[in-house]
Amino acid sequence: MAPASPQTSHTSSKRRPAPRLARLTPLAYALLLPAVGLAAWGPDVRAQAATVANGMIRYDIPASSLDQALSRYGAQSGVQIAVNGELTAGLRSAGLKGEYGASAALSALLAGTGLEAIRDTSGEYSLRRAAREQGGVTQLAPVTVSGYGDSSTEGSGSYAASRVSLAKGQELREVPHSVTVITRQRIEDQNLTTLSDVLDKTTGLTLQRAGNSAGSSLGNDTNFYSRGFAVSNVQIDGGAPMESAMNGFGSISQIDMAQYDHVEFLRGVDGLFSSTGDPGGTVNLVRKRAKAETQGSFSSSIGSWNNYRVEGDITGALNASATLRGRAGVAYQDRDYFYDTAKMRTRLVYGSLEFDLTPQTLLTLGASYQDGDGIPDFAGLPRYSNGADLGLSRKTALIPPWAYTHDSTREVYAKLEHRFNDKWSVNANALYSTMRRDHSGAYGYGGVDPISGQGNYLYTFPEVNDMNRLALDVNVKGAVDAFGLRHTFMLGADYQRGKADSSQYYGYQGEPVNVFNPVWPAADLEATPLKDSYYTTEKRAFYGMARFSLTEATHLIAGGRYSNYSYKSDSWETNGSGYRSGLRHLKESDVFTPYVGLTYDVLEDWTVYASYAETFKPQYMQRKGPEPGTPLDAVKAKNYELGLKGEVFGGRANATFAVYRIEQTGAAAEDPRYPRSWGAFNCCYINQGKIVSEGFEAELAGEVAPGWQLSAGYTYNHNADKQAKESFSTITPRHMIKLWSTYRLPDGLNAWSLGGGVTAQSATFVRGTATAYNAATGQWDGEDVPFKFSQAGYAVWGARVDYRINPQWSVALNVNNLFDKHYYSGVGTSASGNFYGEPRSYYLTLRGTF
């Protein structure tokens, strides 16, 4: 809720909480969804009472700025509050969870703010400074607020978040790293339906289609990069860190966002909780939670190229006391793409239950199932063999019509939170997921001769990939008061195991393709066995952290992570004379990575911070000589960061500024003393080189004026391979801007909201080789010469207009690539991996809440 200007008042929506549907299961809620949606067209269903008994109402309001907390209070209670913007500016509330009367709830939200609520004869509340602030002797009675830390953004209507699940749950200003949160409101405003969509709009992130290179699982997968390095660590609800993909298997890039409240991204090295992996950053997906108040949502969309989508979600209490709460949702999407042949259909079902086992113990159980089938384009387009662009239409795709992929992801999870008292708690988080992909692996590959137009060929590698992940985390957090200050501590352990296997076959191995007028065979060849592979990774770690209060404004964070890592792979390859077996086995034991941070509150709303973190990444694909080789030492990285964080515009927006330096050493380089060998042992390499990435980041997110939400981020990065004396990550733009904003018109035009934004970046390129012209043959079959495949800098604009039909329903039109910019979203080689950016597109969405 945006505070009104001084001496004006703000009135929350006039509604009373909806009735609880006791003794109904989440499945029953899901079955009732269409009927409830139709009913919402009639009288305001939210105007029905959700009182528990004797005027008591169950509240679920997370810690946030006081403005946001009061907005949620008004929505859940139906109480009108007159707010003076000068009073609430910069204040925060500890939140509220439990059953309260209206006055008691409001008092609890205001505890510690120096404000009190006064009720007039009409029943409306107004705020004023408490008597003790006015020179009197009366003080507000102390109010104890118990509940669980919640970083939910759903229902806030804001692009800002005050709390994150990363780092096991902290206030955003307490985390000494540069962090971006893409809230639920932002996800809905921009129709971000997959994780790739979300990260594409996240400050500092660069996306690249996985293509058909080594490590790809040959689907609609995307790789992520930040600060010049890969982003390989993923968490869910702040749990144990997992790999975003393992040997190309199990990529989560296309996971549907319907079941998630928001996405958090920590740039750089999270050395304490994700110490194994690349130093690009950590992604944390935070699920929607079951709520005590009954609420639901429904949306239906239609877009360019036959893109249809529908979502439904409902949550509420399942018993009279609201100690059992449930949530269930579905999503379905059927779409074609702007390029020929490709299409995809996905389905998602999810649900969760929350049990208050005791007033101090919360158990959460949940599950989800997502599957998809269609025809992907994972290889992209080739270029001429000399590196020149083919100039093909953006609708061109080298995919036979009989190509296919079938994907499925199943997930079950459990969380347990127990508070011993107001200082100490224990938290446990468990996740088990399985992923399967059955695909044809069909694509065109090869540079095109500028004279003959030949050189591209059809290959098919049918394959079945299976992967399962197990992630466990348990930690104890607490506080100790000493020397007049409070100090917090955490001790925990986590375990992650990933198992993947694949059975690969081959069909076509070089059928000529005319890229200018492709004519495909009627069907794939009969599949011939090629290779079976098995992979297992295990990570075990203990971690600990202490946050010492040196003064009320100064905090020192010190900790570390003690890790053990193991990797094993086994494969059998067909080579004409039978099978060849190869085994890789790698262990990294007793690795300690330190972590140090310092925060200082320079002003009430601003915190300056400094941090140092380390990470390491085992190099299981490379071995050092002599043959058959021994494991190569791990790559190590150090992250230095200095930043400033603030809460601006009365605490309704967050601002971040950061400078950083990442040093990575020990990356694999070919050892010139030994001949190169391929296959199971991949020898021989040496640890060589030093990569340095430096830059600056700035971000502003939240409500910058009443009704005006803004998310704006700028990043500058310079990275270099000091050994080779050249750029390291050439696909990372030196300059990148990501901006999106919406504004609800005032007064009589309040039903309308306008939005727009831009993603702009400087030039990028990929180094490669191009075939030189051979005068002796008159063909482009000469020696390979170095070449840079470039994409000039570009800006892609978007726009949105939203009309609120009534308090429950709205309709919005989104236009992406407003000016129809022609560009490559990803640049590959002469043979493949060049992907056009999406042309101008339209998306019309009907959305309802009840």
Short mmCIF file of N, CA and C in Angstrom, two decimals, residues 1-2 64-73 156:
data_model
loop_
_atom_site.label_atom_id
_atom_site.label_comp_id
_atom_site.label_asym_id
_atom_site.label_seq_id
_atom_site.Cartn_x
_atom_site.Cartn_y
_atom_site.Cartn_z
N MET A 1 0.85 -1.19 0.00
CA MET A 1 0.00 0.00 0.00
C MET A 1 0.87 1.22 0.00
N ALA A 2 0.71 2.07 -0.95
CA ALA A 2 1.48 3.30 -1.02
C ALA A 2 0.89 4.30 -0.04
N SER A 64 7.89 -6.90 6.72
CA SER A 64 8.03 -6.06 5.53
C SER A 64 8.05 -4.60 5.96
N SER A 65 8.06 -3.73 4.96
CA SER A 65 7.89 -2.32 5.30
C SER A 65 6.52 -2.13 5.94
N LEU A 66 6.37 -1.12 6.77
CA LEU A 66 5.09 -0.89 7.46
C LEU A 66 3.98 -0.64 6.45
N ASP A 67 4.28 0.06 5.36
CA ASP A 67 3.27 0.32 4.34
C ASP A 67 2.72 -0.98 3.76
N GLN A 68 3.63 -1.91 3.43
CA GLN A 68 3.19 -3.19 2.86
C GLN A 68 2.41 -4.00 3.90
N ALA A 69 2.87 -4.00 5.14
CA ALA A 69 2.18 -4.75 6.19
C ALA A 69 0.77 -4.21 6.41
N LEU A 70 0.60 -2.89 6.42
CA LEU A 70 -0.72 -2.30 6.59
C LEU A 70 -1.62 -2.60 5.40
N SER A 71 -1.02 -2.65 4.20
CA SER A 71 -1.81 -2.98 3.02
C SER A 71 -2.37 -4.39 3.12
N ARG A 72 -1.53 -5.33 3.57
CA ARG A 72 -2.00 -6.71 3.73
C ARG A 72 -3.03 -6.80 4.86
N TYR A 73 -2.80 -6.03 5.92
CA TYR A 73 -3.77 -6.03 7.02
C TYR A 73 -5.13 -5.55 6.53
N SER A 156 1.53 -8.60 -2.66
CA SER A 156 2.09 -7.30 -2.27
C SER A 156 1.90 -6.26 -3.35
#
